Amino acid sequence: MAKRERRWVRVKALTKEDKAAVTATCERFIAETLKPRFLPEIRPTQFNFPVDILGKWRGSKYSFITRYRSGYSDNPGAEFDSAFTRLDHVEESHSEIRFDMMWHRHTGQWWCLHSAVTLEEALRLIETEPMLQPIS
């Protein structure tokens, strides 16, 4: 197995204002693009089924998450979250905030698909690339 090349990047911590701006943009994207396209209505099943799409910060990483509800008879109504795409903050330029686009593999590992993209580019990639979208 090939070793992943390591590189050093300068990372400037996100301010509260930066995080608030990213959160507002991502929440608008979720409400106006992802939910209408991938979760127009909640369809209960006897298995796990999606009930919401949301976003959440964890340190300098913003995750896009699908919330599922169980339809199984032994734990009906139990809910859990499953992230499908993550934006890892990296800043190689002082002029704008940039992110690495991470894809959540079936193995539980995160894999970088795109490096150092702007928030606008990241949202466009989520909208157009099936690997970065929630399972519908």
mmCIF file of C-alpha atoms in Angstrom:
data_model
loop_
_atom_site.group_PDB
_atom_site.id
_atom_site.type_symbol
_atom_site.label_atom_id
_atom_site.label_comp_id
_atom_site.label_asym_id
_atom_site.label_seq_id
_atom_site.Cartn_x
_atom_site.Cartn_y
_atom_site.Cartn_z
ATOM 1 C CA MET A 1 0.000 0.000 0.000
ATOM 2 C CA ALA A 2 1.432 3.376 -0.989
ATOM 3 C CA LYS A 3 2.189 5.904 1.713
ATOM 4 C CA ARG A 4 0.262 9.132 1.582
ATOM 5 C CA GLU A 5 2.476 12.102 0.900
ATOM 6 C CA ARG A 6 2.669 14.460 3.846
ATOM 7 C CA ARG A 7 2.667 18.176 3.291
ATOM 8 C CA TRP A 8 2.827 21.105 5.639
ATOM 9 C CA VAL A 9 0.284 23.865 5.344
ATOM 10 C CA ARG A 10 -0.186 27.020 7.315
ATOM 11 C CA VAL A 11 -3.435 26.877 9.239
ATOM 12 C CA LYS A 12 -4.963 30.026 10.626
ATOM 13 C CA ALA A 13 -7.610 29.252 13.212
ATOM 14 C CA LEU A 14 -11.154 30.144 12.283
ATOM 15 C CA THR A 15 -12.655 32.971 14.302
ATOM 16 C CA LYS A 16 -16.163 32.778 15.770
ATOM 17 C CA GLU A 17 -17.287 35.147 13.036
ATOM 18 C CA ASP A 18 -15.768 32.923 10.322
ATOM 19 C CA LYS A 19 -17.493 29.850 11.753
ATOM 20 C CA ALA A 20 -20.802 31.715 12.010
ATOM 21 C CA ALA A 21 -20.550 32.811 8.365
ATOM 22 C CA VAL A 22 -19.695 29.275 7.188
ATOM 23 C CA THR A 23 -22.525 27.846 9.312
ATOM 24 C CA ALA A 24 -25.071 30.292 7.878
ATOM 25 C CA THR A 25 -24.019 29.529 4.296
ATOM 26 C CA CYS A 26 -24.060 25.759 4.870
ATOM 27 C CA GLU A 27 -27.432 25.827 6.653
ATOM 28 C CA ARG A 28 -28.920 27.788 3.752
ATOM 29 C CA PHE A 29 -27.406 25.250 1.304
ATOM 30 C CA ILE A 30 -28.869 22.356 3.309
ATOM 31 C CA ALA A 31 -32.328 23.964 3.489
ATOM 32 C CA GLU A 32 -32.492 25.176 -0.115
ATOM 33 C CA THR A 33 -30.578 22.446 -1.976
ATOM 34 C CA LEU A 34 -29.971 19.216 -0.071
ATOM 35 C CA LYS A 35 -33.285 18.756 1.741
ATOM 36 C CA PRO A 36 -35.533 19.463 -1.276
ATOM 37 C CA ARG A 37 -33.435 17.153 -3.458
ATOM 38 C CA PHE A 38 -32.564 14.286 -1.114
ATOM 39 C CA LEU A 39 -35.215 14.468 1.612
ATOM 40 C CA PRO A 40 -38.363 16.078 0.190
ATOM 41 C CA GLU A 41 -40.469 14.020 2.592
ATOM 42 C CA ILE A 42 -39.902 11.556 5.412
ATOM 43 C CA ARG A 43 -40.877 8.043 4.380
ATOM 44 C CA PRO A 44 -40.959 5.677 7.374
ATOM 45 C CA THR A 45 -39.922 2.098 6.665
ATOM 46 C CA GLN A 46 -39.411 -1.034 8.720
ATOM 47 C CA PHE A 47 -35.652 -0.357 8.518
ATOM 48 C CA ASN A 48 -33.535 2.754 9.228
ATOM 49 C CA PHE A 49 -34.812 5.767 7.285
ATOM 50 C CA PRO A 50 -33.544 9.380 6.923
ATOM 51 C CA VAL A 51 -35.428 12.071 8.843
ATOM 52 C CA ASP A 52 -33.137 15.117 8.598
ATOM 53 C CA ILE A 53 -30.020 16.581 6.993
ATOM 54 C CA LEU A 54 -27.959 18.925 9.148
ATOM 55 C CA GLY A 55 -24.479 20.312 9.699
ATOM 56 C CA LYS A 56 -22.256 20.405 12.751
ATOM 57 C CA TRP A 57 -18.833 21.772 13.722
ATOM 58 C CA ARG A 58 -16.279 19.651 15.530
ATOM 59 C CA GLY A 59 -13.183 21.746 16.054
ATOM 60 C CA SER A 60 -12.080 23.031 12.632
ATOM 61 C CA LYS A 61 -14.149 20.465 10.737
ATOM 62 C CA TYR A 62 -17.721 21.007 9.494
ATOM 63 C CA SER A 63 -19.664 17.812 8.819
ATOM 64 C CA PHE A 64 -22.754 17.334 6.692
ATOM 65 C CA ILE A 65 -24.873 14.738 8.472
ATOM 66 C CA THR A 66 -27.914 12.606 7.756
ATOM 67 C CA ARG A 67 -30.032 11.794 10.825
ATOM 68 C CA TYR A 68 -31.726 8.393 10.664
ATOM 69 C CA ARG A 69 -34.590 6.933 12.669
ATOM 70 C CA SER A 70 -35.009 3.249 13.314
ATOM 71 C CA GLY A 71 -38.104 1.457 12.112
ATOM 72 C CA TYR A 72 -37.024 -1.868 13.570
ATOM 73 C CA SER A 73 -39.477 -3.389 16.035
ATOM 74 C CA ASP A 74 -36.854 -3.870 18.775
ATOM 75 C CA ASN A 75 -35.891 -0.147 18.912
ATOM 76 C CA PRO A 76 -38.540 1.923 17.107
ATOM 77 C CA GLY A 77 -37.895 5.650 17.043
ATOM 78 C CA ALA A 78 -34.214 5.446 18.047
ATOM 79 C CA GLU A 79 -32.178 8.013 16.094
ATOM 80 C CA PHE A 80 -28.535 8.225 15.060
ATOM 81 C CA ASP A 81 -26.384 10.494 12.899
ATOM 82 C CA SER A 82 -24.196 9.504 9.978
ATOM 83 C CA ALA A 83 -21.860 12.037 8.369
ATOM 84 C CA PHE A 84 -21.529 11.836 4.589
ATOM 85 C CA THR A 85 -19.160 14.725 3.778
ATOM 86 C CA ARG A 86 -16.772 16.828 5.842
ATOM 87 C CA LEU A 87 -15.036 20.146 5.254
ATOM 88 C CA ASP A 88 -11.623 20.236 6.964
ATOM 89 C CA HIS A 89 -10.357 23.776 7.340
ATOM 90 C CA VAL A 90 -6.924 24.406 5.816
ATOM 91 C CA GLU A 91 -5.636 27.782 4.884
ATOM 92 C CA GLU A 92 -2.913 28.026 2.307
ATOM 93 C CA SER A 93 -3.908 31.530 1.340
ATOM 94 C CA HIS A 94 -4.409 34.485 3.658
ATOM 95 C CA SER A 95 -7.065 35.972 1.389
ATOM 96 C CA GLU A 96 -9.805 33.319 1.798
ATOM 97 C CA ILE A 97 -10.923 30.372 3.843
ATOM 98 C CA ARG A 98 -10.216 27.005 2.230
ATOM 99 C CA PHE A 99 -11.246 23.435 2.992
ATOM 100 C CA ASP A 100 -10.239 19.895 2.133
ATOM 101 C CA MET A 101 -13.281 17.927 0.943
ATOM 102 C CA MET A 102 -13.483 14.657 2.837
ATOM 103 C CA TRP A 103 -15.557 11.639 1.798
ATOM 104 C CA HIS A 104 -16.747 9.167 4.435
ATOM 105 C CA ARG A 105 -15.852 5.683 3.230
ATOM 106 C CA HIS A 106 -17.845 2.586 4.109
ATOM 107 C CA THR A 107 -14.872 1.525 6.263
ATOM 108 C CA GLY A 108 -15.418 4.495 8.567
ATOM 109 C CA GLN A 109 -12.312 6.312 7.329
ATOM 110 C CA TRP A 110 -12.334 9.807 5.863
ATOM 111 C CA TRP A 111 -10.700 10.219 2.460
ATOM 112 C CA CYS A 112 -9.658 13.542 0.921
ATOM 113 C CA LEU A 113 -11.192 13.960 -2.548
ATOM 114 C CA HIS A 114 -10.417 17.651 -3.148
ATOM 115 C CA SER A 115 -7.804 19.867 -1.516
ATOM 116 C CA ALA A 116 -7.892 23.534 -0.597
ATOM 117 C CA VAL A 117 -11.232 24.517 -2.142
ATOM 118 C CA THR A 118 -13.255 27.580 -1.227
ATOM 119 C CA LEU A 119 -16.610 27.203 0.512
ATOM 120 C CA GLU A 120 -18.469 28.047 -2.713
ATOM 121 C CA GLU A 121 -16.495 25.396 -4.622
ATOM 122 C CA ALA A 122 -17.126 22.878 -1.838
ATOM 123 C CA LEU A 123 -20.889 23.406 -1.953
ATOM 124 C CA ARG A 124 -20.881 23.115 -5.749
ATOM 125 C CA LEU A 125 -18.956 19.827 -5.458
ATOM 126 C CA ILE A 126 -21.471 18.461 -2.945
ATOM 127 C CA GLU A 127 -24.272 19.429 -5.301
ATOM 128 C CA THR A 128 -22.692 17.775 -8.356
ATOM 129 C CA GLU A 129 -20.602 14.802 -7.152
ATOM 130 C CA PRO A 130 -22.626 11.733 -6.085
ATOM 131 C CA MET A 131 -19.893 10.496 -3.720
ATOM 132 C CA LEU A 132 -20.262 13.651 -1.617
ATOM 133 C CA GLN A 133 -24.058 13.520 -1.421
ATOM 134 C CA PRO A 134 -26.326 11.928 1.162
ATOM 135 C CA ILE A 135 -27.770 8.532 0.353
ATOM 136 C CA SER A 136 -31.288 9.061 -0.862
#
